[in-house]
Amino acid sequence: MIIVHGSTSESLAKAVSKEGNFKLSSVITRTFPDGEQYVRISDNLEGEDVVLIQSLWPNTDRLIIEYCLIVDALKGMGCNSISVVIPYLPYMRQDKRFKLGEPISAKAISSLIESVGINRLVTIDPHLHRFRELSEIFSIECINLSAVPIMVEYYMKNFKNDVILIGPDRESEQFVKVASRLLNVPYFIFEKERLGDREVILRGEATIKNKVALIVDDIVSTGTTLANIVQFLLDNGASRVDALISHALLIGDALERLKKAGLSNLITTDTVPNPIMTVSVAPLISSIIKSNFAKISGEEWRR
Ligand code: R5P
């Protein structure tokens, strides 16, 4: 397996290649004066099984185009197979036409990702809500990994708390459940009503008086959801609030808002580049490449 990566995935790709002892090959990327993008695969990868690690964050839309161009370049070079690791799968939250005239973005973007002709997709903690499985929006092989176990392991090693687990909304239950099974502790799920990009109402209750509350969720974007639930838990007697979040987008002043709300520790990963990465997903990705990526024959793929 040869690892290549897009312009925002260099450190993760290096970590995966080091972890699994995979050869790393580079992709030259640049932007033309008019904003169009240029890519070129540096080495001749004809006949190789290639794993493209392509973070689609930040600047998602630009990186989707970069991804399409890299895959086309790899195909044009005659690679034997192309597996793609998109650690954070964007556009998944618009999984329904909430209002007349809207797209189902999760479906539209998954179709685009698949349409360029890849053999398999690996992703981490995708936001699956109305679509329960990746197979409902992709027809290629998809591997859905979770970063929750490695974040739980890190948390327990470093904080050793007795915790009560909290999910800020119904979609978070799939992630909270994993932590609950691992720690053998109960969890509470809240109801979230979103009024706008930076406005949510949370409803629910949890027995948290004098307890450490540990929130588990997939994404922190503007920090609105997390800041609200932290505030609620502290107002209702929690002795401390920590959080495990797979994808820390942390838009604008999100970190400040979280600190101000009283969040003590935010444990997150490197699925997207961020300044507070605590646990790397590189070992997860490397071990799935080693154990699951059987050789796919070029003939089979082209059919
Ligand atoms: C949505 O349900 C997700 O799981 C997150 O709760 C949400 O994306 C967080 O967004 P924000 O940080 O902007 O509230």
Short mmCIF file of C-alpha atoms and ligand atoms in Angstrom, two decimals, residues 93 127 169 171 192 194 217-225, ligand 1:
data_model
loop_
_atom_site.label_atom_id
_atom_site.label_comp_id
_atom_site.label_asym_id
_atom_site.label_seq_id
_atom_site.Cartn_x
_atom_site.Cartn_y
_atom_site.Cartn_z
CA ARG A 93 -26.14 16.77 8.75
CA HIS A 127 -23.00 11.80 11.34
CA ASP A 169 -29.11 15.24 21.23
CA GLU A 171 -28.03 11.71 17.10
CA LYS A 192 -32.09 19.48 20.92
CA ARG A 194 -32.01 24.05 16.53
CA ASP A 217 -20.66 13.75 20.56
CA ASP A 218 -19.34 13.58 17.00
CA ILE A 219 -18.89 17.26 16.08
CA VAL A 220 -18.21 20.56 17.78
CA SER A 221 -18.68 23.27 15.16
CA THR A 222 -19.63 26.71 16.52
CA GLY A 223 -19.62 25.26 20.04
CA THR A 224 -23.28 26.27 20.55
CA THR A 225 -24.55 22.78 21.41
C1 R5P B 1 -25.32 17.70 15.30
O1 R5P B 1 -26.28 17.08 15.71
C2 R5P B 1 -23.93 17.38 15.74
O2 R5P B 1 -23.86 16.16 16.37
C3 R5P B 1 -23.34 18.45 16.64
O3 R5P B 1 -24.04 18.47 17.87
C4 R5P B 1 -23.44 19.80 16.00
O4 R5P B 1 -22.98 19.75 14.67
C5 R5P B 1 -22.60 20.80 16.75
O5 R5P B 1 -22.69 22.04 16.11
P1 R5P B 1 -22.47 23.37 16.93
O6 R5P B 1 -21.13 23.23 17.63
O7 R5P B 1 -22.44 24.46 15.90
O8 R5P B 1 -23.61 23.49 17.88
#
